[in-house]
mmCIF file of C-alpha atoms in Angstrom:
data_model
loop_
_atom_site.group_PDB
_atom_site.id
_atom_site.type_symbol
_atom_site.label_atom_id
_atom_site.label_comp_id
_atom_site.label_asym_id
_atom_site.label_seq_id
_atom_site.Cartn_x
_atom_site.Cartn_y
_atom_site.Cartn_z
ATOM 1 C CA MET F 12 -4.145 -65.560 8.531
ATOM 2 C CA ASN F 13 -7.473 -63.583 10.135
ATOM 3 C CA TRP F 14 -8.048 -61.118 7.738
ATOM 4 C CA GLN F 15 -10.423 -59.127 10.507
ATOM 5 C CA ASP F 16 -7.455 -58.801 12.558
ATOM 6 C CA ASN F 17 -6.157 -56.483 9.804
ATOM 7 C CA ILE F 18 -8.331 -54.192 7.961
ATOM 8 C CA PRO F 19 -12.045 -55.775 8.379
ATOM 9 C CA LEU F 20 -13.154 -54.254 4.977
ATOM 10 C CA ILE F 21 -14.569 -56.309 2.007
ATOM 11 C CA ALA F 22 -13.698 -55.040 -1.476
ATOM 12 C CA ILE F 23 -16.899 -55.848 -3.736
ATOM 13 C CA LEU F 24 -15.670 -55.954 -7.130
ATOM 14 C CA ARG F 25 -18.941 -56.379 -9.024
ATOM 15 C CA GLY F 26 -18.918 -56.118 -12.660
ATOM 16 C CA ILE F 27 -14.949 -56.482 -13.233
ATOM 17 C CA THR F 28 -13.519 -58.856 -15.802
ATOM 18 C CA PRO F 29 -10.875 -61.299 -15.949
ATOM 19 C CA GLU F 30 -8.219 -58.833 -18.001
ATOM 20 C CA GLU F 31 -8.881 -56.036 -15.061
ATOM 21 C CA THR F 32 -8.560 -57.983 -11.872
ATOM 22 C CA PHE F 33 -4.679 -58.096 -11.308
ATOM 23 C CA ALA F 34 -4.522 -54.395 -11.900
ATOM 24 C CA HIS F 35 -7.420 -53.465 -9.084
ATOM 25 C CA VAL F 36 -6.442 -56.358 -6.516
ATOM 26 C CA SER F 37 -2.970 -55.592 -6.466
ATOM 27 C CA ALA F 38 -3.871 -51.773 -5.893
ATOM 28 C CA LEU F 39 -6.188 -53.089 -3.089
ATOM 29 C CA VAL F 40 -3.920 -55.400 -1.409
ATOM 30 C CA GLU F 41 -0.822 -52.771 -1.527
ATOM 31 C CA GLU F 42 -3.168 -50.561 0.193
ATOM 32 C CA GLY F 43 -3.872 -52.492 2.974
ATOM 33 C CA PHE F 44 -6.862 -54.789 1.909
ATOM 34 C CA THR F 45 -7.271 -58.373 3.320
ATOM 35 C CA ALA F 46 -10.528 -59.558 1.415
ATOM 36 C CA VAL F 47 -11.989 -59.389 -1.944
ATOM 37 C CA GLU F 48 -15.550 -60.289 -3.249
ATOM 38 C CA ILE F 49 -16.232 -60.894 -7.040
ATOM 39 C CA PRO F 50 -19.943 -61.100 -7.196
ATOM 40 C CA LEU F 51 -21.255 -64.026 -9.413
ATOM 41 C CA ASN F 52 -23.050 -61.442 -11.605
ATOM 42 C CA SER F 53 -19.845 -60.338 -12.909
ATOM 43 C CA PRO F 54 -18.604 -61.200 -16.453
ATOM 44 C CA ASP F 55 -16.646 -64.585 -16.635
ATOM 45 C CA TRP F 56 -16.313 -64.887 -12.710
ATOM 46 C CA ARG F 57 -14.787 -68.281 -12.895
ATOM 47 C CA GLN F 58 -11.631 -67.204 -14.753
ATOM 48 C CA SER F 59 -11.394 -63.997 -12.416
ATOM 49 C CA ILE F 60 -11.700 -65.672 -9.167
ATOM 50 C CA THR F 61 -9.685 -68.629 -10.550
ATOM 51 C CA ASP F 62 -6.978 -66.052 -11.272
ATOM 52 C CA MET F 63 -6.750 -63.985 -7.901
ATOM 53 C CA VAL F 64 -6.693 -67.270 -6.114
ATOM 54 C CA LYS F 65 -3.543 -68.195 -7.765
ATOM 55 C CA THR F 66 -2.033 -64.859 -7.625
ATOM 56 C CA PHE F 67 -3.263 -63.711 -4.352
ATOM 57 C CA GLY F 68 -4.844 -66.624 -2.528
ATOM 58 C CA ASP F 69 -1.696 -67.039 0.018
ATOM 59 C CA LYS F 70 -1.973 -62.890 1.196
ATOM 60 C CA ILE F 71 -5.744 -62.419 1.208
ATOM 61 C CA LEU F 72 -9.026 -63.730 1.448
ATOM 62 C CA VAL F 73 -10.549 -64.260 -2.118
ATOM 63 C CA GLY F 74 -13.870 -65.099 -2.785
ATOM 64 C CA ALA F 75 -17.440 -65.070 -4.176
ATOM 65 C CA GLY F 76 -20.284 -62.733 -3.344
ATOM 66 C CA THR F 77 -24.059 -62.839 -4.845
ATOM 67 C CA VAL F 78 -23.799 -66.542 -3.654
ATOM 68 C CA LEU F 79 -27.502 -68.239 -4.420
ATOM 69 C CA ARG F 80 -26.953 -71.824 -4.924
ATOM 70 C CA THR F 81 -25.228 -75.014 -3.466
ATOM 71 C CA THR F 82 -23.965 -75.847 -7.036
ATOM 72 C CA GLU F 83 -21.871 -72.379 -7.118
ATOM 73 C CA VAL F 84 -20.577 -73.091 -3.375
ATOM 74 C CA GLU F 85 -19.331 -76.496 -4.755
ATOM 75 C CA GLU F 86 -17.750 -75.027 -7.716
ATOM 76 C CA LEU F 87 -16.341 -71.934 -5.577
ATOM 77 C CA ALA F 88 -14.720 -74.585 -3.353
ATOM 78 C CA ALA F 89 -13.098 -76.552 -6.076
ATOM 79 C CA ILE F 90 -11.423 -73.386 -7.409
ATOM 80 C CA GLY F 91 -10.194 -72.416 -4.238
ATOM 81 C CA SER F 92 -12.373 -69.598 -3.053
ATOM 82 C CA ARG F 93 -12.475 -69.258 0.704
ATOM 83 C CA LEU F 94 -14.673 -66.648 1.211
ATOM 84 C CA ILE F 95 -18.548 -66.927 0.562
ATOM 85 C CA VAL F 96 -20.870 -63.787 0.546
ATOM 86 C CA THR F 97 -24.688 -64.039 0.165
ATOM 87 C CA PRO F 98 -27.596 -61.562 -0.397
ATOM 88 C CA ASN F 99 -29.874 -63.489 1.433
ATOM 89 C CA THR F 100 -30.180 -66.096 4.265
ATOM 90 C CA ASP F 101 -30.244 -69.436 2.665
ATOM 91 C CA ARG F 102 -29.601 -72.330 5.339
ATOM 92 C CA THR F 103 -28.573 -74.664 2.421
ATOM 93 C CA VAL F 104 -25.996 -72.289 1.101
ATOM 94 C CA ILE F 105 -24.561 -71.557 4.352
ATOM 95 C CA ARG F 106 -24.512 -74.997 5.757
ATOM 96 C CA ARG F 107 -22.851 -76.110 2.534
ATOM 97 C CA ALA F 108 -20.274 -73.483 2.599
ATOM 98 C CA ALA F 109 -19.610 -74.294 6.211
ATOM 99 C CA GLU F 110 -18.904 -78.112 5.225
ATOM 100 C CA HIS F 111 -16.169 -76.728 3.021
ATOM 101 C CA GLY F 112 -14.460 -74.672 5.797
ATOM 102 C CA MET F 113 -15.273 -71.619 3.888
ATOM 103 C CA THR F 114 -15.549 -68.267 5.688
ATOM 104 C CA ILE F 115 -19.074 -66.848 5.317
ATOM 105 C CA CYS F 116 -20.871 -63.617 5.605
ATOM 106 C CA ALA F 117 -24.114 -64.090 5.327
ATOM 107 C CA GLY F 118 -26.842 -61.526 4.145
ATOM 108 C CA CYS F 119 -29.753 -60.659 6.524
ATOM 109 C CA ALA F 120 -31.930 -57.594 7.642
ATOM 110 C CA THR F 121 -33.931 -58.749 10.729
ATOM 111 C CA ALA F 122 -33.115 -60.794 13.879
ATOM 112 C CA THR F 123 -34.998 -63.695 12.903
ATOM 113 C CA GLU F 124 -32.735 -63.870 9.437
ATOM 114 C CA ALA F 125 -29.758 -63.195 11.650
ATOM 115 C CA PHE F 126 -30.035 -66.112 14.095
ATOM 116 C CA THR F 127 -31.349 -68.230 11.107
ATOM 117 C CA ALA F 128 -27.968 -67.503 9.471
ATOM 118 C CA LEU F 129 -25.829 -68.433 12.731
ATOM 119 C CA GLU F 130 -27.647 -71.508 13.287
ATOM 120 C CA ALA F 131 -26.518 -72.558 9.477
ATOM 121 C CA GLY F 132 -23.046 -72.131 10.603
ATOM 122 C CA ALA F 133 -22.422 -68.274 9.496
ATOM 123 C CA HIS F 134 -19.376 -66.700 11.097
ATOM 124 C CA THR F 135 -20.149 -62.923 9.922
ATOM 125 C CA LEU F 136 -23.539 -61.065 9.270
ATOM 126 C CA LYS F 137 -23.999 -58.926 6.604
ATOM 127 C CA ILE F 138 -26.615 -56.341 7.056
ATOM 128 C CA PHE F 139 -27.809 -55.477 3.893
ATOM 129 C CA PRO F 140 -28.664 -52.739 2.536
ATOM 130 C CA SER F 141 -27.449 -50.544 5.612
ATOM 131 C CA SER F 142 -27.918 -47.565 3.954
ATOM 132 C CA VAL F 143 -31.880 -48.221 4.037
ATOM 133 C CA PHE F 144 -31.599 -49.184 7.841
ATOM 134 C CA GLY F 145 -29.101 -46.778 8.729
ATOM 135 C CA PRO F 146 -26.370 -47.077 12.016
ATOM 136 C CA ALA F 147 -29.420 -46.657 14.673
ATOM 137 C CA TYR F 148 -31.212 -49.889 13.545
ATOM 138 C CA ILE F 149 -27.763 -51.809 13.388
ATOM 139 C CA LYS F 150 -26.874 -50.682 16.724
ATOM 140 C CA ALA F 151 -30.389 -51.714 17.915
ATOM 141 C CA LEU F 152 -30.029 -55.170 15.935
ATOM 142 C CA LYS F 153 -26.511 -55.992 17.796
ATOM 143 C CA SER F 154 -28.317 -55.880 21.271
ATOM 144 C CA VAL F 155 -29.691 -59.000 20.883
ATOM 145 C CA LEU F 156 -26.952 -60.811 18.803
ATOM 146 C CA PRO F 157 -24.280 -62.777 20.224
ATOM 147 C CA PRO F 158 -21.643 -60.162 20.924
ATOM 148 C CA GLN F 159 -18.619 -62.073 19.432
ATOM 149 C CA ILE F 160 -20.184 -62.282 16.014
ATOM 150 C CA PRO F 161 -18.888 -59.692 13.417
ATOM 151 C CA VAL F 162 -21.551 -57.498 11.747
ATOM 152 C CA PHE F 163 -20.635 -55.941 8.514
ATOM 153 C CA ALA F 164 -22.353 -52.983 7.045
ATOM 154 C CA VAL F 165 -22.859 -53.276 3.267
ATOM 155 C CA GLY F 166 -24.764 -51.466 0.508
ATOM 156 C CA GLY F 167 -24.282 -47.593 0.438
ATOM 157 C CA ILE F 168 -20.917 -47.625 2.647
ATOM 158 C CA THR F 169 -18.947 -44.566 1.796
ATOM 159 C CA PRO F 170 -16.062 -43.010 3.185
ATOM 160 C CA ASP F 171 -18.303 -40.004 4.559
ATOM 161 C CA ASN F 172 -20.561 -42.579 6.542
ATOM 162 C CA LEU F 173 -18.123 -45.433 7.329
ATOM 163 C CA ALA F 174 -17.337 -44.076 10.775
ATOM 164 C CA ASP F 175 -21.020 -43.920 11.786
ATOM 165 C CA TYR F 176 -21.597 -47.668 10.864
ATOM 166 C CA LEU F 177 -18.145 -48.041 12.859
ATOM 167 C CA ASN F 178 -19.315 -46.219 15.995
ATOM 168 C CA ALA F 179 -23.005 -48.264 15.967
ATOM 169 C CA GLY F 180 -20.894 -51.633 16.587
ATOM 170 C CA CYS F 181 -20.328 -52.797 13.354
ATOM 171 C CA ALA F 182 -16.752 -54.789 13.001
ATOM 172 C CA GLY F 183 -16.252 -53.550 9.051
ATOM 173 C CA ALA F 184 -18.005 -53.158 6.274
ATOM 174 C CA GLY F 185 -18.215 -54.482 2.330
ATOM 175 C CA LEU F 186 -17.529 -51.672 0.068
ATOM 176 C CA GLY F 187 -18.955 -51.598 -3.408
ATOM 177 C CA SER F 188 -19.671 -48.831 -5.855
ATOM 178 C CA ASP F 189 -18.046 -46.336 -3.787
ATOM 179 C CA LEU F 190 -14.657 -48.170 -3.934
ATOM 180 C CA TYR F 191 -15.159 -49.705 -7.366
ATOM 181 C CA ARG F 192 -17.253 -49.360 -10.429
ATOM 182 C CA ALA F 193 -16.905 -51.386 -13.368
ATOM 183 C CA GLY F 194 -14.599 -50.051 -15.974
ATOM 184 C CA GLN F 195 -12.938 -47.319 -13.762
ATOM 185 C CA PRO F 196 -9.019 -47.321 -13.946
ATOM 186 C CA ALA F 197 -7.010 -49.232 -11.055
ATOM 187 C CA GLU F 198 -5.792 -45.761 -9.975
ATOM 188 C CA GLN F 199 -9.257 -45.005 -8.925
ATOM 189 C CA THR F 200 -9.444 -47.630 -7.121
ATOM 190 C CA ARG F 201 -6.635 -47.105 -5.127
ATOM 191 C CA GLU F 202 -7.507 -43.720 -4.408
ATOM 192 C CA GLN F 203 -10.780 -44.778 -3.019
ATOM 193 C CA ALA F 204 -9.350 -47.635 -0.835
ATOM 194 C CA ARG F 205 -6.887 -45.207 0.718
ATOM 195 C CA LYS F 206 -10.120 -42.996 1.592
ATOM 196 C CA PHE F 207 -11.763 -45.941 3.287
ATOM 197 C CA ILE F 208 -8.694 -47.389 5.088
ATOM 198 C CA ARG F 209 -7.980 -43.568 6.423
ATOM 199 C CA VAL F 210 -11.374 -43.387 7.547
ATOM 200 C CA TYR F 211 -11.216 -47.090 9.230
ATOM 201 C CA ARG F 212 -8.307 -46.281 11.241
ATOM 202 C CA ASP F 213 -9.103 -42.888 12.326
ATOM 203 C CA ALA F 214 -12.321 -44.613 13.853
ATOM 204 C CA VAL F 215 -10.727 -47.223 15.699
ATOM 205 C CA LYS F 216 -8.099 -45.245 17.215
#
């Protein structure tokens, strides 16, 4: 499955607990999401990711965010995580994830960091924090990047501004607090998911 051929939006479930994961991820999958990231600063992330890999791993891309160390990559590979999202550009982390055949979305902010990530084996670039840089910056940065490399906007993306980043050339986006906040009910996650998917589909018509 090439998840980017479907809805190239990554659901970032920062702060979710193992008890909550099934309800929220079920809602996201039912609404059309095909990639879910559980950041490693979430409570008991090992259990959450393990459970979601077992339940949804054959349907969607399940993985981890805020991955900072190669030891974390090894542990994630062992439990079946297929997606690695980093907040920074760390060659050793990216290379180790590439060796395991994982999909890598590497955090970067400048052209130097972007090319460093690509050289190390990243498949996708995550411009973070996108709301600080804005769509014009990303459009300018994309002009020097290989055109086939997907660029994702992450950080401050809302249903109101998602289309601006897509129009600037982003392939998709990572969606955090405007999609999911720790403790919110699953139906709220579903409602926000619908808003984001509606905007995405309207923008790419």
